[in-house]
Structure formats: C-alpha cells, structure tokens
JSON list of C-alpha atoms in Angstrom, two decimals:
[
{"chain": "A", "resi": 128, "resn": "MET", "atom": "CA", "xyz": [-19.67, 11.15, -11.17]},
{"chain": "A", "resi": 129, "resn": "THR", "atom": "CA", "xyz": [-18.51, 11.32, -14.77]},
{"chain": "A", "resi": 130, "resn": "THR", "atom": "CA", "xyz": [-16.36, 9.03, -16.84]},
{"chain": "A", "resi": 131, "resn": "SER", "atom": "CA", "xyz": [-14.12, 11.97, -17.77]},
{"chain": "A", "resi": 132, "resn": "GLN", "atom": "CA", "xyz": [-12.72, 12.02, -14.24]},
{"chain": "A", "resi": 133, "resn": "ARG", "atom": "CA", "xyz": [-9.60, 9.97, -13.56]},
{"chain": "A", "resi": 134, "resn": "ALA", "atom": "CA", "xyz": [-7.76, 9.00, -10.41]},
{"chain": "A", "resi": 135, "resn": "LEU", "atom": "CA", "xyz": [-4.47, 7.56, -9.25]},
{"chain": "A", "resi": 136, "resn": "ILE", "atom": "CA", "xyz": [-4.74, 5.54, -6.04]},
{"chain": "A", "resi": 137, "resn": "PHE", "atom": "CA", "xyz": [-1.52, 4.88, -4.16]},
{"chain": "A", "resi": 138, "resn": "ASP", "atom": "CA", "xyz": [-0.83, 2.22, -1.63]},
{"chain": "A", "resi": 139, "resn": "MET", "atom": "CA", "xyz": [1.47, 3.86, 0.93]},
{"chain": "A", "resi": 140, "resn": "ASP", "atom": "CA", "xyz": [3.87, 1.37, 2.50]},
{"chain": "A", "resi": 141, "resn": "GLY", "atom": "CA", "xyz": [6.25, -0.06, -0.09]},
{"chain": "A", "resi": 142, "resn": "THR", "atom": "CA", "xyz": [4.82, 2.22, -2.78]},
{"chain": "A", "resi": 143, "resn": "ILE", "atom": "CA", "xyz": [5.00, 5.88, -1.82]},
{"chain": "A", "resi": 144, "resn": "VAL", "atom": "CA", "xyz": [7.86, 4.98, 0.53]},
{"chain": "A", "resi": 145, "resn": "ASP", "atom": "CA", "xyz": [10.22, 2.01, 0.25]},
{"chain": "A", "resi": 146, "resn": "ASN", "atom": "CA", "xyz": [9.76, 0.82, 3.81]},
{"chain": "A", "resi": 147, "resn": "MET", "atom": "CA", "xyz": [8.53, -2.76, 3.76]},
{"chain": "A", "resi": 148, "resn": "ALA", "atom": "CA", "xyz": [11.85, -4.15, 4.97]},
{"chain": "A", "resi": 149, "resn": "PHE", "atom": "CA", "xyz": [11.41, -2.05, 8.11]},
{"chain": "A", "resi": 150, "resn": "HIS", "atom": "CA", "xyz": [7.85, -3.28, 8.62]},
{"chain": "A", "resi": 151, "resn": "THR", "atom": "CA", "xyz": [9.11, -6.85, 8.32]},
{"chain": "A", "resi": 152, "resn": "LYS", "atom": "CA", "xyz": [11.92, -6.17, 10.81]},
{"chain": "A", "resi": 153, "resn": "SER", "atom": "CA", "xyz": [9.46, -4.73, 13.29]},
{"chain": "A", "resi": 154, "resn": "TRP", "atom": "CA", "xyz": [7.10, -7.69, 12.92]},
{"chain": "A", "resi": 155, "resn": "LEU", "atom": "CA", "xyz": [9.96, -10.17, 13.36]},
{"chain": "A", "resi": 156, "resn": "GLU", "atom": "CA", "xyz": [11.11, -8.37, 16.50]},
{"chain": "A", "resi": 157, "resn": "PHE", "atom": "CA", "xyz": [7.54, -8.17, 17.78]},
{"chain": "A", "resi": 158, "resn": "PHE", "atom": "CA", "xyz": [6.94, -11.89, 17.35]},
{"chain": "A", "resi": 159, "resn": "GLN", "atom": "CA", "xyz": [10.41, -12.83, 18.61]},
{"chain": "A", "resi": 160, "resn": "ARG", "atom": "CA", "xyz": [9.57, -11.10, 21.90]},
{"chain": "A", "resi": 161, "resn": "ARG", "atom": "CA", "xyz": [6.69, -13.57, 22.18]},
{"chain": "A", "resi": 162, "resn": "GLY", "atom": "CA", "xyz": [8.63, -16.69, 21.22]},
{"chain": "A", "resi": 163, "resn": "HIS", "atom": "CA", "xyz": [7.49, -16.90, 17.59]},
{"chain": "A", "resi": 164, "resn": "VAL", "atom": "CA", "xyz": [9.99, -17.44, 14.77]},
{"chain": "A", "resi": 165, "resn": "ILE", "atom": "CA", "xyz": [8.63, -16.09, 11.47]},
{"chain": "A", "resi": 166, "resn": "ASP", "atom": "CA", "xyz": [9.95, -16.67, 7.95]},
{"chain": "A", "resi": 167, "resn": "PRO", "atom": "CA", "xyz": [10.26, -13.13, 6.48]},
{"chain": "A", "resi": 168, "resn": "ASP", "atom": "CA", "xyz": [9.40, -13.95, 2.86]},
{"chain": "A", "resi": 169, "resn": "ALA", "atom": "CA", "xyz": [6.41, -16.13, 3.65]},
{"chain": "A", "resi": 170, "resn": "PHE", "atom": "CA", "xyz": [5.19, -13.57, 6.17]},
{"chain": "A", "resi": 171, "resn": "PHE", "atom": "CA", "xyz": [5.28, -10.74, 3.64]},
{"chain": "A", "resi": 172, "resn": "LEU", "atom": "CA", "xyz": [3.36, -12.69, 1.01]},
{"chain": "A", "resi": 173, "resn": "ASP", "atom": "CA", "xyz": [0.74, -13.67, 3.57]},
{"chain": "A", "resi": 174, "resn": "THR", "atom": "CA", "xyz": [0.27, -10.29, 5.22]},
{"chain": "A", "resi": 175, "resn": "ALA", "atom": "CA", "xyz": [1.29, -7.28, 3.08]},
{"chain": "A", "resi": 176, "resn": "GLY", "atom": "CA", "xyz": [-1.84, -5.16, 2.68]},
{"chain": "A", "resi": 177, "resn": "ARG", "atom": "CA", "xyz": [-3.74, -6.73, 5.55]},
{"chain": "A", "resi": 178, "resn": "GLN", "atom": "CA", "xyz": [-4.67, -4.65, 8.56]},
{"chain": "A", "resi": 179, "resn": "GLY", "atom": "CA", "xyz": [-2.68, -5.04, 11.76]},
{"chain": "A", "resi": 180, "resn": "HIS", "atom": "CA", "xyz": [-5.55, -6.53, 13.76]},
{"chain": "A", "resi": 181, "resn": "GLU", "atom": "CA", "xyz": [-6.08, -9.13, 11.01]},
{"chain": "A", "resi": 182, "resn": "ILE", "atom": "CA", "xyz": [-2.42, -10.15, 11.20]},
{"chain": "A", "resi": 183, "resn": "MET", "atom": "CA", "xyz": [-2.55, -10.30, 14.99]},
{"chain": "A", "resi": 184, "resn": "ARG", "atom": "CA", "xyz": [-5.57, -12.60, 14.90]},
{"chain": "A", "resi": 185, "resn": "SER", "atom": "CA", "xyz": [-3.91, -14.90, 12.35]},
{"chain": "A", "resi": 186, "resn": "TYR", "atom": "CA", "xyz": [-0.75, -15.34, 14.41]},
{"chain": "A", "resi": 187, "resn": "LEU", "atom": "CA", "xyz": [-1.84, -14.79, 18.02]},
{"chain": "A", "resi": 188, "resn": "GLY", "atom": "CA", "xyz": [-5.53, -15.68, 18.02]},
{"chain": "A", "resi": 189, "resn": "ASP", "atom": "CA", "xyz": [-8.55, -13.72, 19.21]},
{"chain": "A", "resi": 190, "resn": "ASP", "atom": "CA", "xyz": [-7.85, -13.76, 22.95]},
{"chain": "A", "resi": 191, "resn": "VAL", "atom": "CA", "xyz": [-5.26, -10.96, 23.03]},
{"chain": "A", "resi": 192, "resn": "ASP", "atom": "CA", "xyz": [-5.43, -7.18, 23.19]},
{"chain": "A", "resi": 193, "resn": "HIS", "atom": "CA", "xyz": [-4.99, -6.45, 19.49]},
{"chain": "A", "resi": 194, "resn": "VAL", "atom": "CA", "xyz": [-5.17, -2.69, 19.91]},
{"chain": "A", "resi": 195, "resn": "THR", "atom": "CA", "xyz": [-2.36, -2.50, 22.46]},
{"chain": "A", "resi": 196, "resn": "LEU", "atom": "CA", "xyz": [-0.19, -5.03, 20.68]},
{"chain": "A", "resi": 197, "resn": "ASN", "atom": "CA", "xyz": [-0.63, -3.36, 17.29]},
{"chain": "A", "resi": 198, "resn": "ALA", "atom": "CA", "xyz": [0.34, -0.01, 18.82]},
{"chain": "A", "resi": 199, "resn": "GLU", "atom": "CA", "xyz": [3.52, -1.61, 20.18]},
{"chain": "A", "resi": 200, "resn": "LYS", "atom": "CA", "xyz": [4.42, -3.08, 16.81]},
{"chain": "A", "resi": 201, "resn": "GLU", "atom": "CA", "xyz": [3.78, 0.13, 14.87]},
{"chain": "A", "resi": 202, "resn": "ALA", "atom": "CA", "xyz": [5.77, 2.24, 17.32]},
{"chain": "A", "resi": 203, "resn": "LEU", "atom": "CA", "xyz": [8.69, -0.15, 16.82]},
{"chain": "A", "resi": 204, "resn": "TYR", "atom": "CA", "xyz": [8.34, 0.22, 13.03]},
{"chain": "A", "resi": 205, "resn": "ARG", "atom": "CA", "xyz": [8.33, 4.03, 13.19]},
{"chain": "A", "resi": 206, "resn": "GLU", "atom": "CA", "xyz": [11.43, 4.01, 15.38]},
{"chain": "A", "resi": 207, "resn": "LEU", "atom": "CA", "xyz": [13.26, 1.82, 12.86]},
{"chain": "A", "resi": 208, "resn": "TYR", "atom": "CA", "xyz": [12.19, 3.65, 9.72]},
{"chain": "A", "resi": 209, "resn": "ALA", "atom": "CA", "xyz": [12.24, 7.31, 10.85]},
{"chain": "A", "resi": 210, "resn": "PRO", "atom": "CA", "xyz": [15.88, 7.97, 9.84]},
{"chain": "A", "resi": 211, "resn": "HIS", "atom": "CA", "xyz": [15.16, 6.65, 6.32]},
{"chain": "A", "resi": 212, "resn": "LEU", "atom": "CA", "xyz": [11.82, 8.37, 5.55]},
{"chain": "A", "resi": 213, "resn": "ALA", "atom": "CA", "xyz": [11.76, 9.40, 1.85]},
{"chain": "A", "resi": 214, "resn": "THR", "atom": "CA", "xyz": [9.55, 9.01, -1.21]},
{"chain": "A", "resi": 215, "resn": "VAL", "atom": "CA", "xyz": [10.34, 6.49, -3.92]},
{"chain": "A", "resi": 216, "resn": "PRO", "atom": "CA", "xyz": [12.23, 8.14, -6.85]},
{"chain": "A", "resi": 217, "resn": "GLY", "atom": "CA", "xyz": [9.94, 9.88, -9.32]},
{"chain": "A", "resi": 218, "resn": "PHE", "atom": "CA", "xyz": [6.90, 9.97, -7.04]},
{"chain": "A", "resi": 219, "resn": "ASP", "atom": "CA", "xyz": [6.84, 13.73, -6.49]},
{"chain": "A", "resi": 220, "resn": "ALA", "atom": "CA", "xyz": [7.20, 14.49, -10.19]},
{"chain": "A", "resi": 221, "resn": "LEU", "atom": "CA", "xyz": [4.46, 12.02, -11.17]},
{"chain": "A", "resi": 222, "resn": "ILE", "atom": "CA", "xyz": [1.86, 13.38, -8.76]},
{"chain": "A", "resi": 223, "resn": "ALA", "atom": "CA", "xyz": [2.71, 16.97, -9.74]},
{"chain": "A", "resi": 224, "resn": "LYS", "atom": "CA", "xyz": [2.07, 16.12, -13.39]},
{"chain": "A", "resi": 225, "resn": "ALA", "atom": "CA", "xyz": [-1.13, 14.28, -12.50]},
{"chain": "A", "resi": 226, "resn": "ALA", "atom": "CA", "xyz": [-2.45, 17.16, -10.41]},
{"chain": "A", "resi": 227, "resn": "ALA", "atom": "CA", "xyz": [-1.70, 19.62, -13.20]},
{"chain": "A", "resi": 228, "resn": "ALA", "atom": "CA", "xyz": [-3.74, 17.42, -15.56]},
{"chain": "A", "resi": 229, "resn": "GLY", "atom": "CA", "xyz": [-6.72, 17.39, -13.20]},
{"chain": "A", "resi": 230, "resn": "VAL", "atom": "CA", "xyz": [-6.24, 13.78, -12.14]},
{"chain": "A", "resi": 231, "resn": "LYS", "atom": "CA", "xyz": [-7.50, 13.01, -8.64]},
{"chain": "A", "resi": 232, "resn": "LEU", "atom": "CA", "xyz": [-4.90, 11.70, -6.19]},
{"chain": "A", "resi": 233, "resn": "VAL", "atom": "CA", "xyz": [-5.81, 9.20, -3.47]},
{"chain": "A", "resi": 234, "resn": "VAL", "atom": "CA", "xyz": [-4.01, 7.20, -0.80]},
{"chain": "A", "resi": 235, "resn": "GLY", "atom": "CA", "xyz": [-5.48, 3.75, -0.14]},
{"chain": "A", "resi": 236, "resn": "THR", "atom": "CA", "xyz": [-3.54, 2.04, 2.62]},
{"chain": "A", "resi": 237, "resn": "ALA", "atom": "CA", "xyz": [-3.91, -0.65, 5.26]},
{"chain": "A", "resi": 238, "resn": "ALA", "atom": "CA", "xyz": [-1.85, 1.50, 7.62]},
{"chain": "A", "resi": 239, "resn": "PRO", "atom": "CA", "xyz": [-3.27, 2.84, 10.89]},
{"chain": "A", "resi": 240, "resn": "ASN", "atom": "CA", "xyz": [-3.71, 6.57, 11.28]},
{"chain": "A", "resi": 241, "resn": "GLU", "atom": "CA", "xyz": [-0.52, 6.97, 13.32]},
{"chain": "A", "resi": 242, "resn": "ASN", "atom": "CA", "xyz": [1.53, 5.64, 10.42]},
{"chain": "A", "resi": 243, "resn": "ILE", "atom": "CA", "xyz": [-0.35, 7.78, 7.90]},
{"chain": "A", "resi": 244, "resn": "VAL", "atom": "CA", "xyz": [0.51, 10.84, 9.98]},
{"chain": "A", "resi": 245, "resn": "PHE", "atom": "CA", "xyz": [4.10, 9.67, 10.35]},
{"chain": "A", "resi": 246, "resn": "THR", "atom": "CA", "xyz": [4.55, 9.20, 6.59]},
{"chain": "A", "resi": 247, "resn": "LEU", "atom": "CA", "xyz": [2.38, 11.77, 4.86]},
{"chain": "A", "resi": 248, "resn": "ASP", "atom": "CA", "xyz": [2.87, 14.59, 7.35]},
{"chain": "A", "resi": 249, "resn": "GLY", "atom": "CA", "xyz": [6.52, 13.67, 7.83]},
{"chain": "A", "resi": 250, "resn": "LEU", "atom": "CA", "xyz": [7.03, 14.16, 4.10]},
{"chain": "A", "resi": 251, "resn": "ASP", "atom": "CA", "xyz": [4.60, 17.11, 3.85]},
{"chain": "A", "resi": 252, "resn": "LEU", "atom": "CA", "xyz": [2.43, 15.18, 1.38]},
{"chain": "A", "resi": 253, "resn": "ARG", "atom": "CA", "xyz": [-1.04, 15.29, 2.94]},
{"chain": "A", "resi": 254, "resn": "SER", "atom": "CA", "xyz": [-2.08, 18.43, 1.05]},
{"chain": "A", "resi": 255, "resn": "LYS", "atom": "CA", "xyz": [-1.17, 16.78, -2.28]},
{"chain": "A", "resi": 256, "resn": "PHE", "atom": "CA", "xyz": [-4.01, 14.26, -2.02]},
{"chain": "A", "resi": 257, "resn": "ASP", "atom": "CA", "xyz": [-7.72, 14.68, -2.66]},
{"chain": "A", "resi": 258, "resn": "ALA", "atom": "CA", "xyz": [-8.59, 11.76, -0.37]},
{"chain": "A", "resi": 259, "resn": "ILE", "atom": "CA", "xyz": [-6.86, 9.47, 2.11]},
{"chain": "A", "resi": 260, "resn": "VAL", "atom": "CA", "xyz": [-8.36, 6.13, 3.14]},
{"chain": "A", "resi": 261, "resn": "GLY", "atom": "CA", "xyz": [-6.68, 4.06, 5.85]},
{"chain": "A", "resi": 262, "resn": "ALA", "atom": "CA", "xyz": [-7.30, 1.02, 8.02]},
{"chain": "A", "resi": 263, "resn": "GLY", "atom": "CA", "xyz": [-9.64, 2.96, 10.28]},
{"chain": "A", "resi": 264, "resn": "ASP", "atom": "CA", "xyz": [-11.95, 3.85, 7.40]},
{"chain": "A", "resi": 265, "resn": "VAL", "atom": "CA", "xyz": [-12.83, 0.36, 6.15]},
{"chain": "A", "resi": 266, "resn": "ALA", "atom": "CA", "xyz": [-13.79, -2.91, 7.80]},
{"chain": "A", "resi": 267, "resn": "ARG", "atom": "CA", "xyz": [-11.60, -5.22, 5.78]},
{"chain": "A", "resi": 268, "resn": "GLY", "atom": "CA", "xyz": [-8.01, -5.07, 4.58]},
{"chain": "A", "resi": 269, "resn": "LYS", "atom": "CA", "xyz": [-6.60, -6.20, 1.24]},
{"chain": "A", "resi": 270, "resn": "PRO", "atom": "CA", "xyz": [-7.14, -8.43, -0.75]},
{"chain": "A", "resi": 271, "resn": "ASN", "atom": "CA", "xyz": [-10.68, -7.16, -0.20]},
{"chain": "A", "resi": 272, "resn": "PRO", "atom": "CA", "xyz": [-11.30, -4.12, -2.43]},
{"chain": "A", "resi": 273, "resn": "ASP", "atom": "CA", "xyz": [-12.81, -1.92, 0.29]},
{"chain": "A", "resi": 274, "resn": "VAL", "atom": "CA", "xyz": [-9.99, 0.62, 0.63]},
{"chain": "A", "resi": 275, "resn": "PHE", "atom": "CA", "xyz": [-9.72, 1.27, -3.11]},
{"chain": "A", "resi": 276, "resn": "LEU", "atom": "CA", "xyz": [-13.46, 1.45, -3.69]},
{"chain": "A", "resi": 277, "resn": "ALA", "atom": "CA", "xyz": [-13.80, 3.88, -0.78]},
{"chain": "A", "resi": 278, "resn": "GLY", "atom": "CA", "xyz": [-11.03, 6.03, -2.23]},
{"chain": "A", "resi": 279, "resn": "ALA", "atom": "CA", "xyz": [-12.64, 6.13, -5.67]},
{"chain": "A", "resi": 280, "resn": "ALA", "atom": "CA", "xyz": [-16.00, 7.00, -4.15]},
{"chain": "A", "resi": 281, "resn": "LYS", "atom": "CA", "xyz": [-14.51, 9.87, -2.14]},
{"chain": "A", "resi": 282, "resn": "VAL", "atom": "CA", "xyz": [-13.23, 11.57, -5.31]},
{"chain": "A", "resi": 283, "resn": "GLY", "atom": "CA", "xyz": [-16.18, 10.60, -7.52]},
{"chain": "A", "resi": 284, "resn": "VAL", "atom": "CA", "xyz": [-14.29, 8.48, -10.02]},
{"chain": "A", "resi": 285, "resn": "LEU", "atom": "CA", "xyz": [-15.44, 5.19, -11.53]},
{"chain": "A", "resi": 286, "resn": "PRO", "atom": "CA", "xyz": [-13.26, 2.15, -10.76]},
{"chain": "A", "resi": 287, "resn": "ALA", "atom": "CA", "xyz": [-12.49, 1.66, -14.46]},
{"chain": "A", "resi": 288, "resn": "ASP", "atom": "CA", "xyz": [-10.97, 5.16, -14.52]},
{"chain": "A", "resi": 289, "resn": "CYS", "atom": "CA", "xyz": [-8.69, 4.52, -11.55]},
{"chain": "A", "resi": 290, "resn": "ILE", "atom": "CA", "xyz": [-5.13, 3.23, -11.62]},
{"chain": "A", "resi": 291, "resn": "VAL", "atom": "CA", "xyz": [-3.79, 1.65, -8.43]},
{"chain": "A", "resi": 292, "resn": "PHE", "atom": "CA", "xyz": [-0.09, 1.66, -7.55]},
{"chain": "A", "resi": 293, "resn": "GLU", "atom": "CA", "xyz": [0.99, -1.31, -5.46]},
{"chain": "A", "resi": 294, "resn": "ASP", "atom": "CA", "xyz": [4.00, -3.34, -4.37]},
{"chain": "A", "resi": 295, "resn": "ALA", "atom": "CA", "xyz": [2.28, -6.44, -2.98]},
{"chain": "A", "resi": 296, "resn": "PRO", "atom": "CA", "xyz": [0.21, -9.27, -4.46]},
{"chain": "A", "resi": 297, "resn": "LEU", "atom": "CA", "xyz": [-2.62, -8.82, -1.96]},
{"chain": "A", "resi": 298, "resn": "GLY", "atom": "CA", "xyz": [-2.87, -5.17, -3.01]},
{"chain": "A", "resi": 299, "resn": "VAL", "atom": "CA", "xyz": [-2.94, -6.00, -6.70]},
{"chain": "A", "resi": 300, "resn": "GLU", "atom": "CA", "xyz": [-5.65, -8.56, -6.00]},
{"chain": "A", "resi": 301, "resn": "ALA", "atom": "CA", "xyz": [-7.62, -5.90, -4.12]},
{"chain": "A", "resi": 302, "resn": "ALA", "atom": "CA", "xyz": [-7.36, -3.64, -7.16]},
{"chain": "A", "resi": 303, "resn": "ARG", "atom": "CA", "xyz": [-8.51, -6.49, -9.40]},
{"chain": "A", "resi": 304, "resn": "ARG", "atom": "CA", "xyz": [-11.55, -7.12, -7.21]},
{"chain": "A", "resi": 305, "resn": "ALA", "atom": "CA", "xyz": [-12.30, -3.39, -7.33]},
{"chain": "A", "resi": 306, "resn": "GLY", "atom": "CA", "xyz": [-12.29, -3.45, -11.14]},
{"chain": "A", "resi": 307, "resn": "MET", "atom": "CA", "xyz": [-9.17, -1.29, -11.32]},
{"chain": "A", "resi": 308, "resn": "ARG", "atom": "CA", "xyz": [-5.97, -1.45, -13.34]},
{"chain": "A", "resi": 309, "resn": "ALA", "atom": "CA", "xyz": [-2.73, -1.75, -11.38]},
{"chain": "A", "resi": 310, "resn": "VAL", "atom": "CA", "xyz": [0.85, -0.60, -11.73]},
{"chain": "A", "resi": 311, "resn": "VAL", "atom": "CA", "xyz": [3.36, -2.70, -9.79]},
{"chain": "A", "resi": 312, "resn": "LEU", "atom": "CA", "xyz": [6.51, -1.29, -8.24]},
{"chain": "A", "resi": 313, "resn": "THR", "atom": "CA", "xyz": [9.24, -3.87, -7.63]},
{"chain": "A", "resi": 314, "resn": "THR", "atom": "CA", "xyz": [10.42, -2.17, -4.45]},
{"chain": "A", "resi": 315, "resn": "THR", "atom": "CA", "xyz": [9.68, -5.33, -2.50]},
{"chain": "A", "resi": 316, "resn": "LEU", "atom": "CA", "xyz": [9.16, -8.28, -4.85]},
{"chain": "A", "resi": 317, "resn": "PRO", "atom": "CA", "xyz": [10.32, -9.15, -8.40]},
{"chain": "A", "resi": 318, "resn": "ALA", "atom": "CA", "xyz": [8.04, -8.88, -11.42]},
{"chain": "A", "resi": 319, "resn": "SER", "atom": "CA", "xyz": [7.60, -12.67, -11.46]},
{"chain": "A", "resi": 320, "resn": "ALA", "atom": "CA", "xyz": [5.55, -12.47, -8.24]},
{"chain": "A", "resi": 321, "resn": "PHE", "atom": "CA", "xyz": [2.76, -10.72, -10.18]},
{"chain": "A", "resi": 322, "resn": "ALA", "atom": "CA", "xyz": [2.60, -12.93, -13.26]},
{"chain": "A", "resi": 323, "resn": "GLN", "atom": "CA", "xyz": [-0.85, -14.30, -12.39]},
{"chain": "A", "resi": 324, "resn": "PHE", "atom": "CA", "xyz": [-2.64, -10.96, -12.31]},
{"chain": "A", "resi": 325, "resn": "ASP", "atom": "CA", "xyz": [-4.66, -9.91, -15.35]},
{"chain": "A", "resi": 326, "resn": "ASN", "atom": "CA", "xyz": [-5.17, -6.29, -14.22]},
{"chain": "A", "resi": 327, "resn": "VAL", "atom": "CA", "xyz": [-1.50, -5.25, -14.20]},
{"chain": "A", "resi": 328, "resn": "ILE", "atom": "CA", "xyz": [-0.70, -2.71, -16.92]},
{"chain": "A", "resi": 329, "resn": "CYS", "atom": "CA", "xyz": [2.93, -1.97, -16.04]},
{"chain": "A", "resi": 330, "resn": "ILE", "atom": "CA", "xyz": [5.74, -3.16, -13.79]},
{"chain": "A", "resi": 331, "resn": "ALA", "atom": "CA", "xyz": [8.52, -0.73, -12.91]},
{"chain": "A", "resi": 332, "resn": "ALA", "atom": "CA", "xyz": [11.33, -0.23, -10.43]},
{"chain": "A", "resi": 333, "resn": "ASP", "atom": "CA", "xyz": [10.15, 3.25, -9.45]},
{"chain": "A", "resi": 334, "resn": "PHE", "atom": "CA", "xyz": [7.93, 6.13, -10.54]},
{"chain": "A", "resi": 335, "resn": "ALA", "atom": "CA", "xyz": [10.62, 7.77, -12.67]},
{"chain": "A", "resi": 336, "resn": "GLU", "atom": "CA", "xyz": [10.10, 5.04, -15.26]},
{"chain": "A", "resi": 337, "resn": "LEU", "atom": "CA", "xyz": [6.40, 5.78, -15.70]},
{"chain": "A", "resi": 338, "resn": "ASP", "atom": "CA", "xyz": [4.58, 7.95, -18.23]},
{"chain": "A", "resi": 339, "resn": "LEU", "atom": "CA", "xyz": [1.18, 9.18, -17.06]},
{"chain": "A", "resi": 340, "resn": "ASP", "atom": "CA", "xyz": [-0.45, 9.39, -20.49]},
{"chain": "A", "resi": 341, "resn": "ALA", "atom": "CA", "xyz": [0.79, 5.94, -21.45]},
{"chain": "A", "resi": 342, "resn": "LEU", "atom": "CA", "xyz": [-0.61, 4.45, -18.25]},
{"chain": "A", "resi": 343, "resn": "PHE", "atom": "CA", "xyz": [-4.12, 5.78, -18.82]},
{"chain": "A", "resi": 344, "resn": "ALA", "atom": "CA", "xyz": [-3.98, 4.55, -22.42]},
{"chain": "A", "resi": 345, "resn": "SER", "atom": "CA", "xyz": [-2.93, 1.06, -21.32]},
{"chain": "A", "resi": 346, "resn": "THR", "atom": "CA", "xyz": [-5.04, -2.03, -20.87]},
{"chain": "A", "resi": 347, "resn": "PRO", "atom": "CA", "xyz": [-3.98, -5.17, -18.97]},
{"chain": "A", "resi": 348, "resn": "ALA", "atom": "CA", "xyz": [-3.41, -7.02, -22.23]},
{"chain": "A", "resi": 349, "resn": "MET", "atom": "CA", "xyz": [-0.63, -4.54, -22.98]},
{"chain": "A", "resi": 350, "resn": "ALA", "atom": "CA", "xyz": [1.16, -5.06, -19.66]},
{"chain": "A", "resi": 351, "resn": "THR", "atom": "CA", "xyz": [4.92, -5.52, -19.90]},
{"chain": "A", "resi": 352, "resn": "PRO", "atom": "CA", "xyz": [7.70, -5.09, -17.36]},
{"chain": "A", "resi": 353, "resn": "ILE", "atom": "CA", "xyz": [9.84, -2.01, -17.85]}
]
C-alpha cells in the first residue's frame, strides 16, 4: 500500500443510479401488505444505507424469516425499477477519466448480490471496477464504515486517499467513520440534509458537475455546494 494510490468509492443505489424513489415504493408496498403504514421521508432517513436484514429487524422484529422477506422486497424493487435503469448523468465520463489517471474504482453498497447483478451487469459496468463490496461481504451496514474500509483494503488504498460518493446521510457518516472524504449527490435529498458533516468536500446534482482533479485537491474545510 502506498500513499500515491487513490480511489473513488461509489455507493450504488441513489448514486450510480437514481433509483431510491423505487426502493422506497417497494418498501412501502412491502410493509403495506403486512398492515404497516410508513412515512416515506422518515423511512429513508432512518434506513438508506442499512442492509435489508437490519431494516427488517427494526420494523418486523427478530422472529420472522428475514431472508425470504428481503428477497420478496428486492424482487418487487427490481420489477419497479427495471424500465428506468440508467446511470446518473456524468458518471460514465467521470469513471473513464479516473481510470485513465490510474485511480482505483470501487463500489461500496448495502445492496444484496441480486441487486448488484441487476444494476452493474444490467448496465455493463462490472468490468469498470477494481473491487465491488456488497451487503454479503460485511457484517454491518452503514453508518458503520465496514463496506468502505473493505473496499479500500481490496484495492490497497489508504482511507485518506479515498473519496466516497453518496446520496444518503448514513452513507456520508459511514465515510466519516472510515476517515474518508465524501462527495454528496442531491439525487435524493437537498444539500441542507448534509450540513452537519465535516467530511463533505462537494455537493452536486450529478457527476457532470464534478472535476476529478479539484476533488482530490479538496479538503472538507473547502466544501461548498455546486
């Protein structure tokens, strides 16, 4: 491991793809089938970045078949989102520039493997990444830093030389706990939702607004919304 190596670590849902509204719809439908009425905004803030089994335990308790229920929920999500599958504007250009500069590319997601296959293979992106870490690879979801630290370790890059791309507060907190800078995309929440985080270096609507060299030169003290 050398400090000259750098990495970009991408959350997947809501970051590589603008799909969180479809995840929320699938969760609302899932819980409605079981007689639970969920407030969408509060649910997102409480759960985005957490693993499915963690969400199930929070809302349904320990005495249910989390594996079967999570499979049902994720299948519903994929059915809803499949016609809309696309990367966020500017993503493909940014990772092409990063790869050309020798920057390592990592996915760090709370998604199960079925959703990783659905998204990355559906968009023919898997080969673009040097490492992919999902829910099945770590014990704890965000805001714990496990997924980002595992991703950095896989590509041999120090946390201080990694930049995490996120759309959710729990993900930004996970990056903070990992000792990593974060770029926020406002695909899901406004910039004001991230005001408390001291590791955010940039807030943007999409990847087209970002400059790779400027991001690596940035420190949290320089963070400003674009």
